[in-house]
Amino acid sequence: MRLGINLGYWGLGMDADNIAVAQEADRLGYAVCWAAEAYGSDAATVLSYVAAKTERIDVGSAIFQIPARTPAMTAMTAATLDTLSGGRFRLGLGVSGPQVSEGWYGVKFDKPLARTREYVEIIRKAMSRERLVHEGANWTLPLPGGPGKPIKLTVHPVREHIPLYIAAIGPKNLELTGEIADGWLGIFFSPEHAALSLDPLVAGRAKAGKTLDGFDLCPTVNLAVGEDIKAGVDALRSYAALYIGGMGSKEKNFYNQLTRRMGFEQAADEIQEKYLAKDYAGAAAAVPHDLIDATSLIGDAARIADRMQAYAEAGVTTLTLAPAGFTLDERIQALRTGVAALERAGLA
């Protein structure tokens, strides 16, 4: 099992530290450094900067938002980043949610599965450097009846195939991910509830005549290092409450729905109700200890090693860490503890 690092969103006051974290992860042998985007910093610019400041570690989008760019633009960006980084780019995609898609990008959030399938198909065509011709429900290339003509990508990526990941939570999206992607970007993944994600992924792979062999299972997990387990859990409460309670509307929150499928229905209701009422402290307090502990790495190196072993046994191939802590030293130490725990578990 390989390790990754997730820098999250840029522009939150830790930008210089983020570069230092990425460089330390590079030095320690981490496999990939991911960056995110929502409606603040964009991931492409961040990744180009990280790639310029590192030497070996892959850089990946977790995620590029599908409503933010046309598929051809995403192919251009992926090819450029792969070239600039010397063949170190991984393309992670996701549909985002209805509030961001419609409120920020002005793109209707309808039929996200069909849109994702078509988006990936166009990217694959463009990246293969064949002349781009496509006729679908969302995009027609070239536009009919005008001056457009089939053209092909002029940039030559370093690799013939850039790994493509999809961030998926719901069963149908997970199945699609297994069918058309090279890897899966997960969140709130628990080894004890692995079947919720893996069963649909396996079904999707079977549709494509494939298995999980060679498919990168890559969840991001929060990492809180310390002897006090309760303190580690408490440090991650606000993060969990934000996603379970506030990432989306009451009717459409994919993280809340996942929490329900994991057996925390009552807590999911309470967290969302309090968060949407702006009782953020109450929402954080309502997140169950067991939910955070099951979906995070908390404790000393020995306890974290045990949990890493559970993730590996569940099938995870790249475990991406999001180190908790507000100082650079805390985050760097967490990175080093991650490596020590991996070695202790015999997974390095």
mmCIF file of C-alpha atoms in Angstrom:
data_model
loop_
_atom_site.group_PDB
_atom_site.id
_atom_site.type_symbol
_atom_site.label_atom_id
_atom_site.label_comp_id
_atom_site.label_asym_id
_atom_site.label_seq_id
_atom_site.Cartn_x
_atom_site.Cartn_y
_atom_site.Cartn_z
ATOM 1 C CA MET A 1 0.000 0.000 0.000
ATOM 2 C CA ARG A 2 1.322 3.415 -0.991
ATOM 3 C CA LEU A 3 0.820 6.703 0.838
ATOM 4 C CA GLY A 4 -0.482 9.980 -0.529
ATOM 5 C CA ILE A 5 -0.896 13.455 0.930
ATOM 6 C CA ASN A 6 -3.916 15.714 0.460
ATOM 7 C CA LEU A 7 -3.257 19.452 0.754
ATOM 8 C CA GLY A 8 -6.964 20.279 0.587
ATOM 9 C CA TYR A 9 -7.856 23.810 -0.476
ATOM 10 C CA TRP A 10 -5.336 26.546 -1.179
ATOM 11 C CA GLY A 11 -5.713 30.024 0.300
ATOM 12 C CA LEU A 12 -6.593 29.076 3.893
ATOM 13 C CA GLY A 13 -3.558 30.756 5.422
ATOM 14 C CA MET A 14 -1.202 27.785 5.194
ATOM 15 C CA ASP A 15 0.044 28.151 1.625
ATOM 16 C CA ALA A 16 3.765 28.353 2.402
ATOM 17 C CA ASP A 17 3.355 25.444 4.806
ATOM 18 C CA ASN A 18 1.596 23.425 2.111
ATOM 19 C CA ILE A 19 4.653 23.627 -0.124
ATOM 20 C CA ALA A 20 6.859 22.528 2.770
ATOM 21 C CA VAL A 21 4.484 19.626 3.464
ATOM 22 C CA ALA A 22 4.537 18.583 -0.201
ATOM 23 C CA GLN A 23 8.328 18.755 -0.285
ATOM 24 C CA GLU A 24 8.649 16.669 2.879
ATOM 25 C CA ALA A 25 6.218 14.114 1.464
ATOM 26 C CA ASP A 26 8.352 14.029 -1.678
ATOM 27 C CA ARG A 27 11.491 13.451 0.416
ATOM 28 C CA LEU A 28 9.785 10.708 2.458
ATOM 29 C CA GLY A 29 8.708 8.788 -0.642
ATOM 30 C CA TYR A 30 4.968 9.519 -0.676
ATOM 31 C CA ALA A 31 3.433 8.470 -3.983
ATOM 32 C CA VAL A 32 1.119 11.393 -4.744
ATOM 33 C CA CYS A 33 0.167 14.876 -3.591
ATOM 34 C CA TRP A 34 -3.452 15.879 -4.225
ATOM 35 C CA ALA A 35 -5.051 19.348 -4.267
ATOM 36 C CA ALA A 36 -8.737 20.254 -4.168
ATOM 37 C CA GLU A 37 -11.024 22.964 -5.510
ATOM 38 C CA ALA A 38 -14.529 24.124 -4.661
ATOM 39 C CA TYR A 39 -15.258 27.831 -5.187
ATOM 40 C CA GLY A 40 -11.977 29.378 -4.053
ATOM 41 C CA SER A 41 -8.594 28.315 -5.344
ATOM 42 C CA ASP A 42 -8.423 26.199 -8.476
ATOM 43 C CA ALA A 43 -6.486 22.938 -8.322
ATOM 44 C CA ALA A 44 -4.622 23.244 -11.637
ATOM 45 C CA THR A 45 -2.636 26.322 -10.643
ATOM 46 C CA VAL A 46 -1.770 24.838 -7.259
ATOM 47 C CA LEU A 47 -0.604 21.572 -8.810
ATOM 48 C CA SER A 48 1.628 23.309 -11.328
ATOM 49 C CA TYR A 49 3.304 25.167 -8.459
ATOM 50 C CA VAL A 50 3.676 22.018 -6.351
ATOM 51 C CA ALA A 51 5.108 20.133 -9.326
ATOM 52 C CA ALA A 52 7.699 22.861 -9.834
ATOM 53 C CA LYS A 53 8.745 22.660 -6.180
ATOM 54 C CA THR A 54 9.043 18.856 -5.994
ATOM 55 C CA GLU A 55 11.017 16.190 -7.821
ATOM 56 C CA ARG A 56 9.474 12.721 -7.657
ATOM 57 C CA ILE A 57 6.021 12.789 -6.093
ATOM 58 C CA ASP A 58 3.005 12.630 -8.414
ATOM 59 C CA VAL A 59 0.570 15.552 -8.370
ATOM 60 C CA GLY A 60 -3.146 14.939 -8.679
ATOM 61 C CA SER A 61 -6.449 16.800 -8.813
ATOM 62 C CA ALA A 62 -8.828 15.691 -6.098
ATOM 63 C CA ILE A 63 -10.783 16.969 -7.785
ATOM 64 C CA PHE A 64 -11.215 18.973 -10.971
ATOM 65 C CA GLN A 65 -14.917 19.828 -10.942
ATOM 66 C CA ILE A 66 -16.718 18.626 -14.041
ATOM 67 C CA PRO A 67 -19.052 21.656 -14.317
ATOM 68 C CA ALA A 68 -16.064 24.032 -14.113
ATOM 69 C CA ARG A 69 -14.456 23.123 -17.440
ATOM 70 C CA THR A 70 -15.386 21.727 -20.797
ATOM 71 C CA PRO A 71 -13.975 18.227 -21.269
ATOM 72 C CA ALA A 72 -11.601 19.472 -23.972
ATOM 73 C CA MET A 73 -10.257 22.132 -21.592
ATOM 74 C CA THR A 74 -9.693 19.460 -18.941
ATOM 75 C CA ALA A 75 -7.795 17.354 -21.471
ATOM 76 C CA MET A 76 -5.608 20.369 -22.320
ATOM 77 C CA THR A 77 -4.919 21.044 -18.651
ATOM 78 C CA ALA A 78 -4.111 17.399 -17.940
ATOM 79 C CA ALA A 79 -1.751 17.173 -20.893
ATOM 80 C CA THR A 80 -0.024 20.409 -19.893
ATOM 81 C CA LEU A 81 0.398 19.389 -16.263
ATOM 82 C CA ASP A 82 1.720 15.993 -17.285
ATOM 83 C CA THR A 83 4.267 17.652 -19.557
ATOM 84 C CA LEU A 84 5.343 20.298 -17.036
ATOM 85 C CA SER A 85 5.692 17.728 -14.244
ATOM 86 C CA GLY A 86 7.651 15.235 -16.309
ATOM 87 C CA GLY A 87 4.894 12.620 -16.347
ATOM 88 C CA ARG A 88 3.729 12.978 -12.743
ATOM 89 C CA PHE A 89 0.099 14.077 -13.142
ATOM 90 C CA ARG A 90 -3.022 12.156 -12.089
ATOM 91 C CA LEU A 91 -6.423 13.428 -13.249
ATOM 92 C CA GLY A 92 -9.147 13.240 -10.608
ATOM 93 C CA LEU A 93 -12.682 14.291 -11.566
ATOM 94 C CA GLY A 94 -15.975 14.812 -9.750
ATOM 95 C CA VAL A 95 -19.405 16.249 -10.444
ATOM 96 C CA SER A 96 -19.355 18.488 -7.323
ATOM 97 C CA GLY A 97 -22.847 19.162 -5.949
ATOM 98 C CA PRO A 98 -25.962 21.018 -7.084
ATOM 99 C CA GLN A 99 -25.312 24.133 -4.992
ATOM 100 C CA VAL A 100 -21.842 24.700 -6.444
ATOM 101 C CA SER A 101 -22.642 23.461 -9.946
ATOM 102 C CA GLU A 102 -25.687 25.679 -10.355
ATOM 103 C CA GLY A 103 -24.824 28.492 -7.934
ATOM 104 C CA TRP A 104 -21.171 29.036 -8.879
ATOM 105 C CA TYR A 105 -20.791 27.645 -12.392
ATOM 106 C CA GLY A 106 -24.304 28.092 -13.736
ATOM 107 C CA VAL A 107 -24.383 24.494 -14.927
ATOM 108 C CA LYS A 108 -27.555 22.503 -14.371
ATOM 109 C CA PHE A 109 -26.983 19.571 -12.027
ATOM 110 C CA ASP A 110 -28.945 16.964 -13.941
ATOM 111 C CA LYS A 111 -28.085 13.421 -15.005
ATOM 112 C CA PRO A 112 -24.637 13.555 -13.372
ATOM 113 C CA LEU A 113 -23.834 9.938 -14.265
ATOM 114 C CA ALA A 114 -24.503 10.395 -17.969
ATOM 115 C CA ARG A 115 -22.601 13.690 -17.919
ATOM 116 C CA THR A 116 -19.603 12.057 -16.244
ATOM 117 C CA ARG A 117 -19.545 9.154 -18.719
ATOM 118 C CA GLU A 118 -19.641 11.515 -21.689
ATOM 119 C CA TYR A 119 -17.068 13.850 -20.129
ATOM 120 C CA VAL A 120 -14.598 11.007 -19.642
ATOM 121 C CA GLU A 121 -15.209 9.710 -23.155
ATOM 122 C CA ILE A 122 -14.326 13.096 -24.668
ATOM 123 C CA ILE A 123 -11.229 13.445 -22.480
ATOM 124 C CA ARG A 124 -10.023 9.987 -23.520
ATOM 125 C CA LYS A 125 -10.481 10.870 -27.182
ATOM 126 C CA ALA A 126 -8.700 14.193 -26.824
ATOM 127 C CA MET A 127 -5.834 12.699 -24.823
ATOM 128 C CA SER A 128 -5.322 10.021 -27.470
ATOM 129 C CA ARG A 129 -4.604 12.885 -29.877
ATOM 130 C CA GLU A 130 -7.147 11.711 -32.428
ATOM 131 C CA ARG A 131 -9.236 14.333 -34.175
ATOM 132 C CA LEU A 132 -12.000 15.203 -31.770
ATOM 133 C CA VAL A 133 -15.443 14.207 -32.980
ATOM 134 C CA HIS A 134 -18.240 13.560 -30.518
ATOM 135 C CA GLU A 135 -22.024 13.541 -30.584
ATOM 136 C CA GLY A 136 -23.771 13.208 -27.242
ATOM 137 C CA ALA A 137 -26.513 14.573 -25.019
ATOM 138 C CA ASN A 138 -24.292 17.250 -23.478
ATOM 139 C CA TRP A 139 -21.603 17.985 -26.064
ATOM 140 C CA THR A 140 -21.411 17.868 -29.844
ATOM 141 C CA LEU A 141 -17.980 18.400 -31.373
ATOM 142 C CA PRO A 142 -17.593 20.100 -33.765
ATOM 143 C CA LEU A 143 -20.783 22.121 -33.492
ATOM 144 C CA PRO A 144 -22.936 21.352 -36.546
ATOM 145 C CA GLY A 145 -23.656 23.939 -39.218
ATOM 146 C CA GLY A 146 -20.734 26.213 -38.385
ATOM 147 C CA PRO A 147 -17.066 26.763 -39.160
ATOM 148 C CA GLY A 148 -15.801 24.268 -36.593
ATOM 149 C CA LYS A 149 -13.786 21.305 -37.770
ATOM 150 C CA PRO A 150 -12.329 18.225 -36.049
ATOM 151 C CA ILE A 151 -8.978 19.144 -34.521
ATOM 152 C CA LYS A 152 -6.565 17.312 -32.275
ATOM 153 C CA LEU A 153 -4.520 18.107 -29.221
ATOM 154 C CA THR A 154 -1.169 19.661 -30.104
ATOM 155 C CA VAL A 155 0.481 18.971 -26.736
ATOM 156 C CA HIS A 156 2.258 15.639 -26.382
ATOM 157 C CA PRO A 157 1.848 14.345 -22.816
ATOM 158 C CA VAL A 158 4.835 12.513 -21.393
ATOM 159 C CA ARG A 159 2.790 9.328 -21.067
ATOM 160 C CA GLU A 160 0.372 7.744 -23.480
ATOM 161 C CA HIS A 161 -2.108 7.168 -20.650
ATOM 162 C CA ILE A 162 -2.651 9.618 -17.783
ATOM 163 C CA PRO A 163 -4.346 7.868 -14.825
ATOM 164 C CA LEU A 164 -7.951 9.004 -14.468
ATOM 165 C CA TYR A 165 -9.761 8.883 -11.134
ATOM 166 C CA ILE A 166 -13.347 9.683 -10.192
ATOM 167 C CA ALA A 167 -14.522 10.846 -6.774
ATOM 168 C CA ALA A 168 -17.664 8.873 -6.041
ATOM 169 C CA ILE A 169 -19.864 8.247 -3.011
ATOM 170 C CA GLY A 170 -23.251 6.939 -4.172
ATOM 171 C CA PRO A 171 -23.672 3.327 -5.365
ATOM 172 C CA LYS A 172 -24.476 4.202 -8.986
ATOM 173 C CA ASN A 173 -21.589 6.644 -9.281
ATOM 174 C CA LEU A 174 -19.262 4.079 -7.693
ATOM 175 C CA GLU A 175 -20.338 1.495 -10.258
ATOM 176 C CA LEU A 176 -19.692 3.956 -13.084
ATOM 177 C CA THR A 177 -16.271 4.725 -11.597
ATOM 178 C CA GLY A 178 -15.357 1.061 -11.607
ATOM 179 C CA GLU A 179 -16.444 0.784 -15.207
ATOM 180 C CA ILE A 180 -14.711 3.782 -16.803
ATOM 181 C CA ALA A 181 -11.907 5.007 -14.496
ATOM 182 C CA ASP A 182 -8.434 3.870 -13.476
ATOM 183 C CA GLY A 183 -8.971 4.629 -9.809
ATOM 184 C CA TRP A 184 -11.382 5.811 -7.147
ATOM 185 C CA LEU A 185 -11.069 8.826 -4.836
ATOM 186 C CA GLY A 186 -12.937 8.096 -1.617
ATOM 187 C CA ILE A 187 -13.836 9.981 1.537
ATOM 188 C CA PHE A 188 -15.122 8.793 4.932
ATOM 189 C CA PHE A 189 -13.990 5.285 4.021
ATOM 190 C CA SER A 190 -14.062 2.731 6.816
ATOM 191 C CA PRO A 191 -12.538 -0.753 6.456
ATOM 192 C CA GLU A 192 -15.452 -2.104 8.494
ATOM 193 C CA HIS A 193 -17.903 -0.712 5.927
ATOM 194 C CA ALA A 194 -15.745 -1.364 2.855
ATOM 195 C CA ALA A 195 -18.465 -3.281 1.025
ATOM 196 C CA LEU A 196 -20.540 -0.087 0.695
ATOM 197 C CA SER A 197 -17.918 1.205 -1.742
ATOM 198 C CA LEU A 198 -16.210 -1.912 -3.039
ATOM 199 C CA ASP A 199 -19.274 -3.916 -4.092
ATOM 200 C CA PRO A 200 -20.450 -1.263 -6.609
ATOM 201 C CA LEU A 201 -16.880 -0.705 -7.808
ATOM 202 C CA VAL A 202 -16.457 -4.452 -8.413
ATOM 203 C CA ALA A 203 -19.769 -4.519 -10.283
ATOM 204 C CA GLY A 204 -18.588 -1.675 -12.499
ATOM 205 C CA ARG A 205 -15.282 -3.379 -13.201
ATOM 206 C CA ALA A 206 -17.173 -6.532 -14.173
ATOM 207 C CA LYS A 207 -19.230 -4.512 -16.684
ATOM 208 C CA ALA A 208 -15.966 -3.571 -18.354
ATOM 209 C CA GLY A 209 -14.721 -7.151 -18.220
ATOM 210 C CA LYS A 210 -12.171 -6.289 -15.530
ATOM 211 C CA THR A 211 -11.417 -6.880 -11.861
ATOM 212 C CA LEU A 212 -9.959 -4.608 -9.203
ATOM 213 C CA ASP A 213 -6.465 -5.734 -10.223
ATOM 214 C CA GLY A 214 -4.582 -2.613 -11.281
ATOM 215 C CA PHE A 215 -7.411 -0.338 -10.121
ATOM 216 C CA ASP A 216 -6.259 2.242 -7.550
ATOM 217 C CA LEU A 217 -8.473 2.394 -4.467
ATOM 218 C CA CYS A 218 -7.487 5.751 -3.016
ATOM 219 C CA PRO A 219 -9.458 7.106 -0.045
ATOM 220 C CA THR A 220 -8.398 10.220 1.833
ATOM 221 C CA VAL A 221 -8.320 9.799 5.618
ATOM 222 C CA ASN A 222 -7.652 12.368 8.306
ATOM 223 C CA LEU A 223 -4.554 11.725 10.408
ATOM 224 C CA ALA A 224 -4.350 12.891 14.024
ATOM 225 C CA VAL A 225 -1.228 11.800 15.875
ATOM 226 C CA GLY A 226 -1.183 11.624 19.686
ATOM 227 C CA GLU A 227 -1.720 9.445 22.727
ATOM 228 C CA ASP A 228 -5.111 10.972 23.566
ATOM 229 C CA ILE A 229 -7.647 9.318 21.243
ATOM 230 C CA LYS A 230 -10.536 11.505 22.391
ATOM 231 C CA ALA A 231 -8.527 14.653 21.701
ATOM 232 C CA GLY A 232 -7.721 13.340 18.235
ATOM 233 C CA VAL A 233 -11.375 12.629 17.541
ATOM 234 C CA ASP A 234 -12.436 16.024 18.849
ATOM 235 C CA ALA A 235 -9.905 17.741 16.580
ATOM 236 C CA LEU A 236 -11.687 16.252 13.558
ATOM 237 C CA ARG A 237 -15.277 16.969 14.602
ATOM 238 C CA SER A 238 -15.671 20.276 12.762
ATOM 239 C CA TYR A 239 -14.390 18.744 9.522
ATOM 240 C CA ALA A 240 -16.883 15.878 9.733
ATOM 241 C CA ALA A 241 -19.747 18.197 10.649
ATOM 242 C CA LEU A 242 -19.012 20.467 7.676
ATOM 243 C CA TYR A 243 -19.346 17.600 5.206
ATOM 244 C CA ILE A 244 -22.149 15.647 6.837
ATOM 245 C CA GLY A 245 -24.154 18.721 7.768
ATOM 246 C CA GLY A 246 -23.252 21.459 5.345
ATOM 247 C CA MET A 247 -21.939 20.116 2.049
ATOM 248 C CA GLY A 248 -25.156 20.368 0.086
ATOM 249 C CA SER A 249 -28.795 21.022 0.778
ATOM 250 C CA LYS A 250 -31.006 19.087 3.176
ATOM 251 C CA GLU A 251 -32.331 17.058 0.267
ATOM 252 C CA LYS A 252 -29.028 16.505 -1.567
ATOM 253 C CA ASN A 253 -26.001 15.865 0.622
ATOM 254 C CA PHE A 254 -23.988 12.858 -0.556
ATOM 255 C CA TYR A 255 -21.867 12.722 2.602
ATOM 256 C CA ASN A 256 -24.938 12.720 4.802
ATOM 257 C CA GLN A 257 -26.392 9.878 2.767
ATOM 258 C CA LEU A 258 -23.169 7.903 3.139
ATOM 259 C CA THR A 259 -23.279 8.406 6.905
ATOM 260 C CA ARG A 260 -26.775 6.941 6.905
ATOM 261 C CA ARG A 261 -25.678 3.909 4.906
ATOM 262 C CA MET A 262 -22.973 3.337 7.500
ATOM 263 C CA GLY A 263 -25.656 3.009 10.174
ATOM 264 C CA PHE A 264 -25.585 6.481 11.723
ATOM 265 C CA GLU A 265 -29.027 7.657 10.566
ATOM 266 C CA GLN A 266 -30.039 9.459 13.761
ATOM 267 C CA ALA A 267 -26.705 11.227 14.039
ATOM 268 C CA ALA A 268 -26.855 12.247 10.380
ATOM 269 C CA ASP A 269 -30.229 13.925 10.995
ATOM 270 C CA GLU A 270 -29.003 15.749 14.084
ATOM 271 C CA ILE A 271 -25.736 16.928 12.520
ATOM 272 C CA GLN A 272 -27.496 18.286 9.448
ATOM 273 C CA GLU A 273 -30.298 19.929 11.389
ATOM 274 C CA LYS A 274 -27.877 21.756 13.672
ATOM 275 C CA TYR A 275 -25.438 22.690 10.934
ATOM 276 C CA LEU A 276 -28.096 24.168 8.668
ATOM 277 C CA ALA A 277 -29.390 26.125 11.686
ATOM 278 C CA LYS A 278 -25.828 27.533 12.022
ATOM 279 C CA ASP A 279 -25.254 25.711 15.306
ATOM 280 C CA TYR A 280 -21.815 24.594 14.169
ATOM 281 C CA ALA A 281 -20.578 23.679 17.642
ATOM 282 C CA GLY A 282 -23.667 21.574 18.234
ATOM 283 C CA ALA A 283 -23.271 19.865 14.885
ATOM 284 C CA ALA A 284 -19.647 19.020 15.653
ATOM 285 C CA ALA A 285 -20.581 17.648 19.067
ATOM 286 C CA ALA A 286 -23.233 15.441 17.454
ATOM 287 C CA VAL A 287 -20.745 13.582 15.238
ATOM 288 C CA PRO A 288 -20.330 10.124 16.787
ATOM 289 C CA HIS A 289 -16.895 9.281 18.190
ATOM 290 C CA ASP A 290 -17.069 5.871 16.511
ATOM 291 C CA LEU A 291 -17.750 7.372 13.079
ATOM 292 C CA ILE A 292 -14.695 9.624 13.214
ATOM 293 C CA ASP A 293 -12.482 6.879 14.640
ATOM 294 C CA ALA A 294 -13.597 4.393 11.978
ATOM 295 C CA THR A 295 -12.860 6.758 9.088
ATOM 296 C CA SER A 296 -9.619 8.332 10.348
ATOM 297 C CA LEU A 297 -6.152 7.409 11.588
ATOM 298 C CA ILE A 298 -5.896 8.500 15.218
ATOM 299 C CA GLY A 299 -3.352 7.672 17.892
ATOM 300 C CA ASP A 300 0.300 6.770 18.156
ATOM 301 C CA ALA A 301 2.321 4.961 15.489
ATOM 302 C CA ALA A 302 1.310 1.528 16.804
ATOM 303 C CA ARG A 303 -2.429 2.237 16.720
ATOM 304 C CA ILE A 304 -2.178 3.932 13.333
ATOM 305 C CA ALA A 305 -0.220 0.927 12.005
ATOM 306 C CA ASP A 306 -3.032 -1.391 13.103
ATOM 307 C CA ARG A 307 -5.578 0.739 11.273
ATOM 308 C CA MET A 308 -3.374 0.923 8.184
ATOM 309 C CA GLN A 309 -3.299 -2.861 8.176
ATOM 310 C CA ALA A 310 -7.108 -2.861 8.210
ATOM 311 C CA TYR A 311 -7.203 -0.463 5.251
ATOM 312 C CA ALA A 312 -4.764 -2.642 3.310
ATOM 313 C CA GLU A 313 -6.792 -5.777 4.062
ATOM 314 C CA ALA A 314 -9.912 -3.969 2.823
ATOM 315 C CA GLY A 315 -8.188 -3.499 -0.552
ATOM 316 C CA VAL A 316 -6.891 0.078 -0.363
ATOM 317 C CA THR A 317 -3.885 0.541 -2.645
ATOM 318 C CA THR A 318 -3.121 4.234 -2.036
ATOM 319 C CA LEU A 319 -3.953 5.640 1.400
ATOM 320 C CA THR A 320 -4.026 9.420 1.161
ATOM 321 C CA LEU A 321 -3.428 11.220 4.438
ATOM 322 C CA ALA A 322 -4.782 14.611 5.474
ATOM 323 C CA PRO A 323 -2.625 15.494 8.491
ATOM 324 C CA ALA A 324 -4.455 17.348 11.234
ATOM 325 C CA GLY A 325 -2.685 20.208 12.988
ATOM 326 C CA PHE A 326 -2.344 23.944 12.695
ATOM 327 C CA THR A 327 1.439 24.238 12.713
ATOM 328 C CA LEU A 328 3.899 23.139 10.090
ATOM 329 C CA ASP A 329 5.806 21.066 12.647
ATOM 330 C CA GLU A 330 2.638 19.144 13.561
ATOM 331 C CA ARG A 331 1.871 18.366 9.952
ATOM 332 C CA ILE A 332 5.447 17.342 9.164
ATOM 333 C CA GLN A 333 5.552 15.094 12.211
ATOM 334 C CA ALA A 334 2.269 13.533 11.137
ATOM 335 C CA LEU A 335 3.755 12.777 7.718
ATOM 336 C CA ARG A 336 6.721 11.071 9.329
ATOM 337 C CA THR A 337 4.482 9.115 11.673
ATOM 338 C CA GLY A 338 2.524 7.929 8.651
ATOM 339 C CA VAL A 339 5.677 6.467 7.112
ATOM 340 C CA ALA A 340 6.745 4.930 10.419
ATOM 341 C CA ALA A 341 3.315 3.342 10.860
ATOM 342 C CA LEU A 342 3.329 1.969 7.320
ATOM 343 C CA GLU A 343 6.703 0.349 7.932
ATOM 344 C CA ARG A 344 5.557 -0.962 11.322
ATOM 345 C CA ALA A 345 2.555 -2.580 9.640
ATOM 346 C CA GLY A 346 4.853 -4.245 7.101
ATOM 347 C CA LEU A 347 3.175 -2.452 4.210
ATOM 348 C CA ALA A 348 6.016 -0.249 2.954
#
